[in-house]
Structure formats: C-alpha cells, structure tokens
XYZ file of C-alpha atoms in Angstrom:
596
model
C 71.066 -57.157 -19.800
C 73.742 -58.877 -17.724
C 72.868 -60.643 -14.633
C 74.641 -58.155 -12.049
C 72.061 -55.844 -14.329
C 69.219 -58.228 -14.132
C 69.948 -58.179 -10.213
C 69.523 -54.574 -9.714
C 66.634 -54.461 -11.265
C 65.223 -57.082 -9.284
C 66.000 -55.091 -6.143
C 64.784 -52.072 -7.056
C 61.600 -53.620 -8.314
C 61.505 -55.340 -4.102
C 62.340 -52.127 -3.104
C 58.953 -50.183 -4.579
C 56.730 -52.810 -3.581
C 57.878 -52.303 0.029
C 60.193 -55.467 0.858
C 62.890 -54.176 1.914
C 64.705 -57.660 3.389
C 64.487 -58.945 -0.785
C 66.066 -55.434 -2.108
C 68.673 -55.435 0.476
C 69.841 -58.644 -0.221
C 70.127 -57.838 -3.943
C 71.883 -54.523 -3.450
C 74.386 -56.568 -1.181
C 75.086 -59.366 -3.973
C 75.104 -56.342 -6.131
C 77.941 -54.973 -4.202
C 79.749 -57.637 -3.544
C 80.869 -58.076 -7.439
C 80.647 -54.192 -7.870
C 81.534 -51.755 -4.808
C 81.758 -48.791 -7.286
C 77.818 -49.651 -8.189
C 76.073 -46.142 -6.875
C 72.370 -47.116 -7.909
C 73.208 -49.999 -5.699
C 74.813 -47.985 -2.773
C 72.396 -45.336 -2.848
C 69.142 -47.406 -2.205
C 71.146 -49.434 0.121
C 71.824 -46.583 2.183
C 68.211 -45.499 2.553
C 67.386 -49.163 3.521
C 70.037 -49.044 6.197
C 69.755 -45.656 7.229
C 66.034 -46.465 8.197
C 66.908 -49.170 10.584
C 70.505 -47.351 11.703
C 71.767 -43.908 10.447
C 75.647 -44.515 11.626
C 75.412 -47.664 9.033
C 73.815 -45.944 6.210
C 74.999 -42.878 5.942
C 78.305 -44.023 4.651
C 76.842 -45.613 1.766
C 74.514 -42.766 0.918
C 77.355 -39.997 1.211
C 79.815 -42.572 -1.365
C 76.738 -42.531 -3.483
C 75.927 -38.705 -3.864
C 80.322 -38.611 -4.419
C 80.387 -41.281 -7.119
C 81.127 -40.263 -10.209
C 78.131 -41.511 -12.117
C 75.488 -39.965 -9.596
C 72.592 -38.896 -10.247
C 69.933 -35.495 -8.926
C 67.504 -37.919 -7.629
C 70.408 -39.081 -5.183
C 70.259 -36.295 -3.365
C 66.958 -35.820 -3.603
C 65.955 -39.166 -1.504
C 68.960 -38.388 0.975
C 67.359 -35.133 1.487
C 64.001 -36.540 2.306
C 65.242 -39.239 4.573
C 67.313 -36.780 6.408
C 64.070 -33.852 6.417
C 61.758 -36.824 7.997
C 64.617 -37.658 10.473
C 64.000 -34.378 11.466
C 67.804 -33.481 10.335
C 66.837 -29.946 8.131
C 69.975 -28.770 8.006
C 71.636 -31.844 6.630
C 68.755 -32.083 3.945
C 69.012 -28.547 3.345
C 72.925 -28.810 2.776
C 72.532 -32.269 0.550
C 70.026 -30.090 -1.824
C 72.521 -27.422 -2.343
C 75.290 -30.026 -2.940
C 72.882 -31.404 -5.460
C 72.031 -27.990 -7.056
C 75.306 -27.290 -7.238
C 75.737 -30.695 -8.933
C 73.461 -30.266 -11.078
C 72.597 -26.585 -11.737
C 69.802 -27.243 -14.490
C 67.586 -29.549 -12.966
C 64.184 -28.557 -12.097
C 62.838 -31.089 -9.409
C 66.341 -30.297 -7.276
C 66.365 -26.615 -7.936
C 61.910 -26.626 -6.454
C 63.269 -28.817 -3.829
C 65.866 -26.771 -2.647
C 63.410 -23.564 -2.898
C 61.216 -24.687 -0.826
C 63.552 -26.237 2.026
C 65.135 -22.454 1.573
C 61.292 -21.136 2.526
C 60.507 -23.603 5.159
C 64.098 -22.618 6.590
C 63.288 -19.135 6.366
C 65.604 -18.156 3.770
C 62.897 -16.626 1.398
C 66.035 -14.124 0.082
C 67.786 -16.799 -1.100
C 64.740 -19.110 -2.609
C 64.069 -16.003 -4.526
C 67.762 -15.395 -6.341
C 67.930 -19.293 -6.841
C 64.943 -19.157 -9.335
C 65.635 -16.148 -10.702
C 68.312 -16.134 -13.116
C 67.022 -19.469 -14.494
C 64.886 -18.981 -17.671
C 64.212 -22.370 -18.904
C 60.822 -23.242 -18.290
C 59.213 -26.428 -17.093
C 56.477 -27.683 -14.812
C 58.394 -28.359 -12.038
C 60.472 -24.528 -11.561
C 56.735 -23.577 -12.621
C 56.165 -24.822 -9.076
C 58.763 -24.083 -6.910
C 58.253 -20.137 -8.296
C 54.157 -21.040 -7.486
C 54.988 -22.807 -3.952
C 57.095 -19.923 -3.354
C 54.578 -17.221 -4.303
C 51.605 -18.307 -2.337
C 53.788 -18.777 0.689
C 54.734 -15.214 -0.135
C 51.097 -13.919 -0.512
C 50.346 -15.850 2.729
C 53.316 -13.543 4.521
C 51.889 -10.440 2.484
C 55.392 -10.125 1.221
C 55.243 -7.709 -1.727
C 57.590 -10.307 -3.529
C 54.731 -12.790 -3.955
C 53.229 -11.220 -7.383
C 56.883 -11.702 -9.101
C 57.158 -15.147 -8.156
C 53.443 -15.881 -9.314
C 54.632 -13.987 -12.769
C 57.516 -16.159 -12.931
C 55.358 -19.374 -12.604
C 53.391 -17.928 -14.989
C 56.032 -17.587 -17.432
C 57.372 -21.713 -16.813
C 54.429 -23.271 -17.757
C 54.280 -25.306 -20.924
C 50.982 -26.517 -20.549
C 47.437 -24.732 -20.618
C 46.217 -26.324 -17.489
C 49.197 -25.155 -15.526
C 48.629 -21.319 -16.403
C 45.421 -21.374 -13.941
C 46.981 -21.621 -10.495
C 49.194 -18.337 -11.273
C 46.696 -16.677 -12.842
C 44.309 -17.158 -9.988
C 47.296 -16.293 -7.477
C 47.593 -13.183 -9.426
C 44.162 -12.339 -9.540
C 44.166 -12.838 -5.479
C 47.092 -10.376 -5.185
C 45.541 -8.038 -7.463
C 42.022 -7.868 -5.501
C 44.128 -7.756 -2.026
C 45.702 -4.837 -3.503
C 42.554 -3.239 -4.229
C 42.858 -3.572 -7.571
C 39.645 -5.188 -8.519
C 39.098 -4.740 -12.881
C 42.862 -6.189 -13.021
C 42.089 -9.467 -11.127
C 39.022 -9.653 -13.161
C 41.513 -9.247 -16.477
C 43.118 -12.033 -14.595
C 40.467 -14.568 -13.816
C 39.254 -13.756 -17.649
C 42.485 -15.172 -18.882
C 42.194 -17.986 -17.081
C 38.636 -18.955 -17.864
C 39.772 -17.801 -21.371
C 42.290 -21.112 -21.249
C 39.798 -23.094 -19.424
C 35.881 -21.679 -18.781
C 34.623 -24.786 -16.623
C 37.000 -24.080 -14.281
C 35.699 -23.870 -10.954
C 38.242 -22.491 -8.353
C 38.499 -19.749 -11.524
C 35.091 -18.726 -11.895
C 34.667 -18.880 -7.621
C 37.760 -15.940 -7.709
C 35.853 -14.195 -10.457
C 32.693 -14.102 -7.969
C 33.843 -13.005 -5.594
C 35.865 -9.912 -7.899
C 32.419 -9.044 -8.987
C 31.160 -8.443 -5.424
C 34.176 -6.538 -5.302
C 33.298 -4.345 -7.752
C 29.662 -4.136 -6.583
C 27.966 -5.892 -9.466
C 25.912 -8.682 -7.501
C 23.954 -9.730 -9.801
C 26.299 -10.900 -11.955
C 28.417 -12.253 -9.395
C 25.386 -14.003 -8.053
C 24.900 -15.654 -11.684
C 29.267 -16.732 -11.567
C 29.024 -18.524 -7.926
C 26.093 -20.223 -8.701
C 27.456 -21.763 -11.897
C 30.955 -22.541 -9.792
C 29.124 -24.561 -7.393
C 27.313 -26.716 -9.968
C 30.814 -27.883 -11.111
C 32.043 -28.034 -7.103
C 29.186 -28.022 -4.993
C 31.450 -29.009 -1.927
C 33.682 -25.636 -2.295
C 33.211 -24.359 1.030
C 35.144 -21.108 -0.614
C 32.261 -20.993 -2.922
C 29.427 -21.450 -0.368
C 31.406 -18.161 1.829
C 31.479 -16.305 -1.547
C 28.056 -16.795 -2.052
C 27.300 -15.978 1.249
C 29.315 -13.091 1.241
C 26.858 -12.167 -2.271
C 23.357 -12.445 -0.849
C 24.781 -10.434 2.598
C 25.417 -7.894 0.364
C 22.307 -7.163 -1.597
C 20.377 -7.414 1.618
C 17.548 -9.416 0.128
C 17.899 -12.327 1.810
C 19.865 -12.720 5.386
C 18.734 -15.664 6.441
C 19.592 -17.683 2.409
C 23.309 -15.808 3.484
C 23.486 -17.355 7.167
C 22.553 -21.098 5.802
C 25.367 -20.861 2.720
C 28.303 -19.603 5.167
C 26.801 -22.714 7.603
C 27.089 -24.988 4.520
C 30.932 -23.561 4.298
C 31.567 -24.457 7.515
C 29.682 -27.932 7.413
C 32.187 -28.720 4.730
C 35.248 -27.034 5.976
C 34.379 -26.494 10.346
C 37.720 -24.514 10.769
C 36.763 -22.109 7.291
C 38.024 -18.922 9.604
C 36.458 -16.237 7.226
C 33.044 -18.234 6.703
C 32.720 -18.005 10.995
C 33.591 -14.479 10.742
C 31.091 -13.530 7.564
C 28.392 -16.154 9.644
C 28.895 -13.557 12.813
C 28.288 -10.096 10.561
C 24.987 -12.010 9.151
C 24.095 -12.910 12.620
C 24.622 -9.610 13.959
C 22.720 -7.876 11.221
C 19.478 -10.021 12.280
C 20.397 -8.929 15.887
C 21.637 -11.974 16.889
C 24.252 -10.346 18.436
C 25.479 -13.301 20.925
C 26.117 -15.672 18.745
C 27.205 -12.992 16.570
C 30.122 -11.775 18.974
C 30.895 -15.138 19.701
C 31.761 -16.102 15.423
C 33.015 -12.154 15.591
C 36.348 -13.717 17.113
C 37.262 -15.107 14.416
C 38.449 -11.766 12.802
C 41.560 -12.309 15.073
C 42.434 -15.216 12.797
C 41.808 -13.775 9.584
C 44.571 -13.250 7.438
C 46.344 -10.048 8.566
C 44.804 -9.479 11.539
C 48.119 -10.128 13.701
C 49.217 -6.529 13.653
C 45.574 -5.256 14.623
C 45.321 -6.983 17.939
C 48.412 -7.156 19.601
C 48.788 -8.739 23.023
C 51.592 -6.831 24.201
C 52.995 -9.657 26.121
C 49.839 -9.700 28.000
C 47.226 -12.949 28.621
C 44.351 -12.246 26.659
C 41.184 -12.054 29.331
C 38.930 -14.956 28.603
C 36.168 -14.379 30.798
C 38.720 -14.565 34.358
C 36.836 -12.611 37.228
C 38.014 -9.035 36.885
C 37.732 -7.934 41.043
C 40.768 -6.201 41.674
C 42.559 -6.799 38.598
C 43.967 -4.600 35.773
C 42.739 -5.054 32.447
C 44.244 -3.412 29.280
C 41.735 -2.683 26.501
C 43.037 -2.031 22.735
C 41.110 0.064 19.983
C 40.904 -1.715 16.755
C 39.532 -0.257 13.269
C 38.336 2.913 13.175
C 37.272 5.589 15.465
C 33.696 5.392 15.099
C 34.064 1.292 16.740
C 36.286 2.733 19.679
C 33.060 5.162 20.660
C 30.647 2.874 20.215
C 32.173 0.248 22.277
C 34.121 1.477 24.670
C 30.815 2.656 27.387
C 30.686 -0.939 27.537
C 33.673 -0.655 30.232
C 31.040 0.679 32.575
C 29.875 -2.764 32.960
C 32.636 -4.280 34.349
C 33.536 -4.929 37.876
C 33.820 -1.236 39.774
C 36.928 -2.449 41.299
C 38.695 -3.511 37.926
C 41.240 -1.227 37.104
C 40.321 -0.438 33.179
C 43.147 1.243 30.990
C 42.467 1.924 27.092
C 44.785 2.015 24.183
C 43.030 4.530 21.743
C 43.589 6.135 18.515
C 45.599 9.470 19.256
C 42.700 11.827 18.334
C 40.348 10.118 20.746
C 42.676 10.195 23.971
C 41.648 13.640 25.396
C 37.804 12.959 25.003
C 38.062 9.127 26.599
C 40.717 10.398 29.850
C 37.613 12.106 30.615
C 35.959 8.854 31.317
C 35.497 8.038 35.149
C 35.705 4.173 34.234
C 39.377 4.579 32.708
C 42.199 4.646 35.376
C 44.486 5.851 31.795
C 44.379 6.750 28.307
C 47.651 6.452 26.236
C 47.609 6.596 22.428
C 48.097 2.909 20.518
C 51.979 3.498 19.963
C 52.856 4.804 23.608
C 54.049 1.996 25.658
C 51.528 -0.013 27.342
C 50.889 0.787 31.085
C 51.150 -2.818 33.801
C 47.865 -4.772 33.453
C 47.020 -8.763 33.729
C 44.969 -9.261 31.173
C 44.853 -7.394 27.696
C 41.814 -7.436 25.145
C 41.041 -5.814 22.027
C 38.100 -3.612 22.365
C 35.507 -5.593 20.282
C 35.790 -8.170 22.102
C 34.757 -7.237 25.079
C 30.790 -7.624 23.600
C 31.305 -11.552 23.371
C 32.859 -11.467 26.745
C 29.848 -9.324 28.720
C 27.534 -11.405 26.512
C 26.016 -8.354 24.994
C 22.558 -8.753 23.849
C 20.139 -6.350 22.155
C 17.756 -6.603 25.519
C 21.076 -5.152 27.242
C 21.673 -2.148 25.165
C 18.801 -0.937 26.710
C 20.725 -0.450 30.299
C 21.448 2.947 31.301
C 25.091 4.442 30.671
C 27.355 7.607 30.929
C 27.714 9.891 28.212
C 30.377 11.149 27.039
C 31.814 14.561 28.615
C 33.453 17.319 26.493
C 36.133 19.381 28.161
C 34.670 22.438 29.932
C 37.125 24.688 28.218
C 36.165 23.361 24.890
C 32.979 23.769 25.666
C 32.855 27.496 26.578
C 34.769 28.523 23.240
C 32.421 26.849 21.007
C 28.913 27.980 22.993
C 30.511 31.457 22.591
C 31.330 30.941 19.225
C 27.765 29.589 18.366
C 26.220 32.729 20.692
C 25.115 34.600 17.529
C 24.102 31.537 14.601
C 20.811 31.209 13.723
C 18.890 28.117 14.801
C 18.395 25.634 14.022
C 22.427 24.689 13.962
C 23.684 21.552 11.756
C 26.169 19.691 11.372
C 27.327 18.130 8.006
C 29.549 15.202 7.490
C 29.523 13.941 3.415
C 32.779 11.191 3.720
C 34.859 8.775 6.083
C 38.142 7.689 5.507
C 38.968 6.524 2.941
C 41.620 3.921 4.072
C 43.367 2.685 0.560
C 46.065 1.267 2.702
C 42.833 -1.211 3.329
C 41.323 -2.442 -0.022
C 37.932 -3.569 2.093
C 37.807 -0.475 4.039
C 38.299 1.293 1.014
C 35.549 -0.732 -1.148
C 33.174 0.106 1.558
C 34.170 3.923 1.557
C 33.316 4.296 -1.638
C 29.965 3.164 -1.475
C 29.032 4.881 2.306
C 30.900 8.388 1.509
C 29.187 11.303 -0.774
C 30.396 14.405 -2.380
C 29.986 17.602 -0.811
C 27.884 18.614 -3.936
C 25.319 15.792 -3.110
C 23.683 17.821 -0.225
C 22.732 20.850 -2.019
C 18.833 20.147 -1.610
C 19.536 20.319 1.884
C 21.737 23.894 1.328
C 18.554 25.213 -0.572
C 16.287 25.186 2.566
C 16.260 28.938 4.156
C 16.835 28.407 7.853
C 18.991 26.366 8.916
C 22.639 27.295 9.930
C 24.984 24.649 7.987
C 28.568 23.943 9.958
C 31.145 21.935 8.216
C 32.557 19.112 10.596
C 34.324 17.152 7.661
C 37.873 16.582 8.077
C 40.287 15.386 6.011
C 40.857 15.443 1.873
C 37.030 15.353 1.034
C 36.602 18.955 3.484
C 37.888 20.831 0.249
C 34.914 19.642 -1.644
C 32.974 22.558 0.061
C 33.095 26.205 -0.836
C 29.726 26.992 -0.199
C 28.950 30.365 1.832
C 25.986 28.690 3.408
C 28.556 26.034 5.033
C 30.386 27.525 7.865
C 34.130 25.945 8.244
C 35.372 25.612 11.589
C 36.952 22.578 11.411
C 40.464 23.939 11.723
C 40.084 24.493 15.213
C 38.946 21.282 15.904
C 42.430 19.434 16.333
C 40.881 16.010 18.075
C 37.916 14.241 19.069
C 37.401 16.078 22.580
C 37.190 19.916 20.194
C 34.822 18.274 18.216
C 32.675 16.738 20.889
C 32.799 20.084 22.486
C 31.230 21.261 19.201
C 28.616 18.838 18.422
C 26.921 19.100 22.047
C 25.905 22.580 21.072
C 24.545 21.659 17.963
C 20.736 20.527 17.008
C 21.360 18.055 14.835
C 23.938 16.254 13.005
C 23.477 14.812 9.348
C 26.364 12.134 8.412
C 27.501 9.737 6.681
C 28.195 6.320 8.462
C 31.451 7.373 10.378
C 33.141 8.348 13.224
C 31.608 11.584 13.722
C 27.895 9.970 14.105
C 28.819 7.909 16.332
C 30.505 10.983 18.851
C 26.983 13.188 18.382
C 24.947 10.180 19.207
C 26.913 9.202 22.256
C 26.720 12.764 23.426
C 23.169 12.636 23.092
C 22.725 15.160 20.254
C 20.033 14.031 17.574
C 22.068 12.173 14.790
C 20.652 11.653 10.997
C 22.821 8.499 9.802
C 23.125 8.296 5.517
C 23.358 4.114 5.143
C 24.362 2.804 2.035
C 22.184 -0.061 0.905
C 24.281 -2.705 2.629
C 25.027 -0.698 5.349
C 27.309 -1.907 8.579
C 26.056 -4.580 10.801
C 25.694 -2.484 13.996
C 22.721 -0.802 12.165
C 20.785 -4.304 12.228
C 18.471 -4.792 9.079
C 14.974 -3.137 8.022
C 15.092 -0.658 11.145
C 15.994 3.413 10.839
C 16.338 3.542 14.270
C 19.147 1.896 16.441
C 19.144 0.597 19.642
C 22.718 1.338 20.187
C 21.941 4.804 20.049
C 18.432 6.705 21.131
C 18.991 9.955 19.553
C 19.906 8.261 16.304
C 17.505 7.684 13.062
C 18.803 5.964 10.011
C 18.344 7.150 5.795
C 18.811 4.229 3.854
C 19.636 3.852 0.383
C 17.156 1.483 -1.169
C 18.801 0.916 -4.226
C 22.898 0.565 -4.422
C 23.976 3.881 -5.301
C 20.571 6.094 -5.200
C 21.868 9.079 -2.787
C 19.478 11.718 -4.411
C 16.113 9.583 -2.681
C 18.301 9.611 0.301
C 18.595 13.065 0.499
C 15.290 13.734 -0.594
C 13.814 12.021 2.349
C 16.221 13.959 4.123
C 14.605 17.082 2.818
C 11.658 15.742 4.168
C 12.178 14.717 7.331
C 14.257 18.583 7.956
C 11.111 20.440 6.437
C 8.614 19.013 8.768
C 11.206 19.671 11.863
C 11.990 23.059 11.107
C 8.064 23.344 10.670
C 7.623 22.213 14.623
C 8.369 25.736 16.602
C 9.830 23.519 19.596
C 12.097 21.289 17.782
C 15.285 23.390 18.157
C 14.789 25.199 21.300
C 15.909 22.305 24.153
C-alpha cells in the first residue's frame, strides 16, 4: 500500500469513529498530492457540507462526476441532502445514480422508496419491475413498497409483495412476503388462501412467531376458535410482548363468548405494551360494551375512526367535528355510518339534545323518507347529496360517547318512529282480509363482500329460507315475506306471502311492519325498524352475536318489544328455531296475544 494509500485509509478509519477534524485533515493531504482522488473528495464533501453546504457541495458533485465513482457516492449525497431536508436534490442524485449504475440493488431500493415517500408510487413500481435479478436488497425495496401499498389499500400491493417474494435468496427472507401476502389475502376476504400462505411460511420456519400470530388470527377468520385459540397461545410463548398477539387473542376468547372478562384483560395487556394499539382500544370497547359497560365502551368505540380504512366512512365534510361544544342555537350535522340497522337504532338519540339545536342527518337513501318524518330533524338528505350549512359535523355513533349513554339511560322515554299515513292506509287495507296472527319473516342481511368482516359476520348471522320450515308447518299463522335483496328468491313457499316489491324504502316497510303482530329476524336492519315502531320483534343471534345485544340476556334494553334466540353452539340454527317453535306455540295458544 503506498502512503497517499495508507493516508486514506487512515481518514476513513477517523471518519467512522466520528472525528471528523482527523479525517478532514487526511482527505486534505490526500488532495493536495491527488485532486483527481474521488474517495477522498467524496467524504470530504460530506464533512464540509455538514458544517457549510456552499463549501461542500462542490466537492461532492466532482465526486459523483469522476470517472472512477462509485453507487455508494450517491447514495451518502442523497442522505445528507434528504436530512437537510433538500428531497428533491436527493431524489434527483438517486436517479443520477440509478442511471449510473442501472444494476445495483441498494441504489435502485433507495431510489424506490424516495419515489414512494415523494408520491411517485407509478414510477417506484416500473423501476422494479423489469429487473429480474434477485437479491436481498430489491427483495426490499419491492417489500417496503408493498406494505406501503397495502397500507394505501392500493390493489398494486399483492404484486409488489409477489415480487419480493420472488428476490429472496434466503429462507428467512421468504417470511415477511409471505405474511404480507397472507394479510392481503384475509383483507380480501379470502381466508383458506392466507392460511395456504402462513402454512408456507411456517413450512420454511414453524417457530416463527409474527407467522403463527397471522395464522391465528386466519383461523378466527374462518371460525375455527379452538384451534386458533391453541396457534396464539403457542405465538405468545415465543413473543409474549406481541401486543398483536395479545389483540388476536383477545379478539379469540370475544368470540367464543366463554369468557369476556379473560378477552377485556388480553386487549388491556395489548395496550399496556403498545398504549396507541388503535384496533386493541377499539376490540377493548366491543368487549366493554358487550358486558354493558357502555361508557367506557363508547369512549374506546372512537377509535374505529382510526382504524385502517375508516377515512372514507366518516367524512367531515369540511366541518369541525363536535367534541362535546354546547349545542344552544347551533347546527349540527349528523352522518350515518355502517348499516341501516345502526342508523335506527341510534339516531332517537337526537331527541336528547338541546331543543334549540338545529339537527340535520345524512342517511342511507332508503331510510330518508321514514327519518324526514322525525320532528327532531330540521333535514334529511341522502349520504351523497351535498351537505346542508351546519357548525359542527359528527358521525352518528358517536353521538353515544358524547351524551354519555349509559344502560340506566336507555330507560328514558322516546318517540317512535312514524310511518307515512299514506303508506299506512294501503298496507292496513291490504292486510284487511289475512288471518291473524300476521308475521313477518326476515332469514338474511347483507351480505356486504365489498367488506370481508361484514361479510364473515353475514355468514354466520344470516339463514336460508329453507331453515324456517318448522315454523311454516304450524297451521295459523299468516307468514309475509319482508326479505329483500338476493336471498328473497330463496322462498317459493305458498304459505309465505311476497309483498316485498312494493316496499321500495324503509318508510313502505315501516308502514308494513306496524300492522303486523310479530316479526321473526335475523340480526338486521329490519329488527331493528319493527322494534323501534313498537311491534313485538323475535331477534335470531348467532352465538357471538353483536355487542348492542349485551351478553347472557334475550331481552334488550335498547328495545322493549324485543326478545332474543340465541344460538348456543356456533352454527346450531335448528335449536334456534326449535325454541322458536316453542315460544310461537304457546303464543298462538293465548286467545289475547294477537288481538291489540
């Protein structure tokens, strides 16, 4: 080595343990016997640029144009420049690098993820693609990429975790795509191909636990707890301080139902680990409100706003969002969120605010005619229409945490709902010659796969139409069809009578269901319109049935007139409707039951 060598050497060696005075002065004696010297002029630069960019910057720039540069050249300029808070200079020195030096990997992940954090996910995504060399550090970018992707819900993500995938050399560094893809598959709703996922992966590596936590929760997807009870509690042995895992768990126990308050103390061990864990506050608030905790239920309920996702479900339309502000004389917008069913329930709870507060309500289209009937609503408009002037905006189910709702409270007295007299004539005259006593039949909800939760859920709460032939059996009773959409063409039964093509929206329907004795339905929108109209309601619960139907009770204190059938077993409909039978055979047995 020659001593101009043997000097350089010593610099850089000054230079990584931090004194920068001792490297400095090497790189200058460096210089002064070579100026062409780029190692020398490059490391120089960043040293000067530090104390004073207008002195560096020359060096670094003859560096990166020296003939005998090198990737990592423009690697370090780009960093300084990035942490000088210069992006588009960094940005532009990567791409002079790339273009450099097409085939290296830590430039070309660099340079996709400045393109990402500059917004430029287009152009990330053709930089990685044509390249088909694999290698741990593309492996990343195309990883880095993808989850940024899957974070944005951009359907893009699940190529870019494929084409990590396909760059990785090494076992080890198959996991973090496979889980990715296994993530993407159960958002999708696509629950036995993440499994086949996570299986690969704990095929290359079975003690892993961030693995085996994904393939937990999968199995709760797919509704076999057990087993998924068996996977958690084998990933928390090997990483007991997963908060992921304690929420997964959580999520586990909620669902079998057997043990609420072993549920609330794992998601409060998530959130002792990891206090801002947005989906373990959220899970903590449907546990609490299942016990009937409902304060401090509502009050971890807001964090559903921050879940992934949730942006497009409560939007403020450029309004403050009401935080508790005294209401007297103001205007307050209120905004329906999931389904129709949480719209009924909730929105009487406007009849508790200030009598002066001018209330308007955003509401799903089929509900708008029924609601403008509501003497507490100065308008109606349907979620798309434009919003009317208003200070403060909040979505619907909020509006519990801000009132403070507790159970004691749902016991306060409040206006029913009031079906259009027009309506109302046309169905009493249509009903004028049916047997009593009259009932309605609802078998399904929605079944939402736009929504791979919603759509788990459905297809545990719905039933086929088939399933309530023990009820069809019983002589008596006049059956009316109020199911609507795909499942209605289950039914071609002439005991079922099929009106439900003159019942365009919510206000037809309520018009309906007031003249009717009773209502048997699944857990949807339709049992929540019969009970609010006062009308006695038979609610079919699945075995881990919603949290606004509290736990071990079969009646409801939302909702008088309503009486619960629970599955007590996952799955077991027939001892449902058995005790459905039942319960109909001893009322049609009481001569006064059907005559109010």
């Amino acid at each position: 080595m020659s001593p101009l060598e043997t000097l350089l050497e010593q610099g850089l060696a000054a230079h990584r343990r931090g004194d920068l005075a001792v490297a400095a002065a090497a790189y200058r004696e460096v210089l002064a016997s070579d100026p062409g010297q780029s190692l020398a002029q490059h490391h120089l630069g960043l040293i000067e640029f530090a104390d004073n960019p207008a002195d560096g910057w020359p060096r670094l720039e003859a560096a990166l144009a020296a003939a005998d540069a090198r990737p990592d050249f423009s690697l370090n300029t780009a960093g300084l420049l990035a942490r000088a808070g210069q992006d588009e200079l960094a940005l532009a020195c990567l791409q002079r690098g790339h273009a450099r030096f097409p085939a290296d990997e830590n430039l070309l992940a660099a340079l996709a993820d400045a393109l990402h954090q500059a917004g430029r996910d287009a152009e990330a995504v053709a930089l990685c693609t044509p390249h088909p060399a694999p290698g741990l550090r593309l492996a990343l970018a195309a990883y880095n990429l993808a989850v940024a992707l899957y974070h944005q819900g951009d359907p893009r993500a699940e190529s870019y975790a494929q084409r990590a995938l396909a760059c990785c050399r090494r076992i080890e560094e198959r996991l973090p795509p496979l889980n990715l893809l296994a993530a993407l598959a159960r958002r999708q709703g696509q629950f036995a191909a993440g499994l086949g996922r996570i299986d690969q992966a704990l095929a290359l590596k079975p003690g892993d636990a961030d693995s085996l936590c994904h393939r937990a929760a999968l199995l709760r997807d797919l509704f076999r707890l057990d087993e998924a009870l068996i996977c958690i509690d084998r990933a928390l042995k090997l990483k007991p301080d997963s908060a992921t895992g304690w929420n997964v768990r959580g999520n586990i126990l909620l669902d079998q139902r057997r043990d609420l308050d072993a549920a609330l103390a794992c998601f409060e061990q998530a959130l002792k680990l990891v206090p801002t864990h947005t989906e373990a506050r959220f899970n903590r608030g449907l546990c609490r409100l299942h016990l009937g905790e409902l304060v401090a239920g509502f009050n971890d309920y807001e964090a559903r706003i921050q879940l992934p996702g949730a942006a497009p479900l409560y939007p403020k339309h450029g309004l403050p969002r009401w935080q508790g502000e005294d209401l007297r004389g103001r205007r307050l917008l209120l905004v329906a969120e999931q389904g129709n069913g949480d719209t009924l329930q909730f929105i009487r709870l406007a009849q508790w605010l200030p009598a002066d507060c001018e209330i308007h309500l955003l509401a799903q289209p089929g509900l708008v005619r029924l609601l403008a009937r509501n003497p507490e609503l100065a308008s109606v408009r349907p979620l798309n229409a434009p919003p009317p002037a208003a200070d403060f905006v909040l979505p619907l189910l909020s509006l519990p945490q801000r009132l403070g709702l507790s159970l004691a409270d749902l016991a306060r007295p409040w206006r029913r709902l009031n079906p259009d007299p027009a309506d109302l004539a046309h169905w009493q005259q249509w009903l004028a010659a049916l047997p009593r006593p009259r009932i309605g039949l609802v078998w399904a909800g929605d079944s939402r796969p736009q929504d791979p939760e919603s759509h788990r859920i459905d297809r545990r709460r719905s039933l086929h139409f088939r399933d309530f032939a023990p009820l069809l059996d019983l002589p008596g009773p006049q059956f009316i069809s109020l199911q609507k959409g795909a499942p209605a063409a289950q039914a071609s039964d002439p005991r079922l009578l099929d009106p439900t093509a003159d019942l365009p929206d919510f206000a037809a329907t309520a018009a309906l269901v007031s003249q009717l004795d009773l209502v048997i339905s699944v857990d949807t929108a339709v049992a929540h319109l019969a009970a609010n109209l006062g009308r006695p309601t038979w609610l079919l619960s699945r075995h881990d049935g919603c949290w606004r139907w509290l736990h071990h009770r079969d009646d409801s204190p939302w909702y008088p007139e309503l009486r619960l059938f629970r599955q007590t077993r996952p799955g077991d409909w027939p001892s449902v409707l058995a005790s459905v039978r039942d319960a109909l055979i001893l009322e049609i047995g009481q001569p006064q039951a059907f005559n109010d």
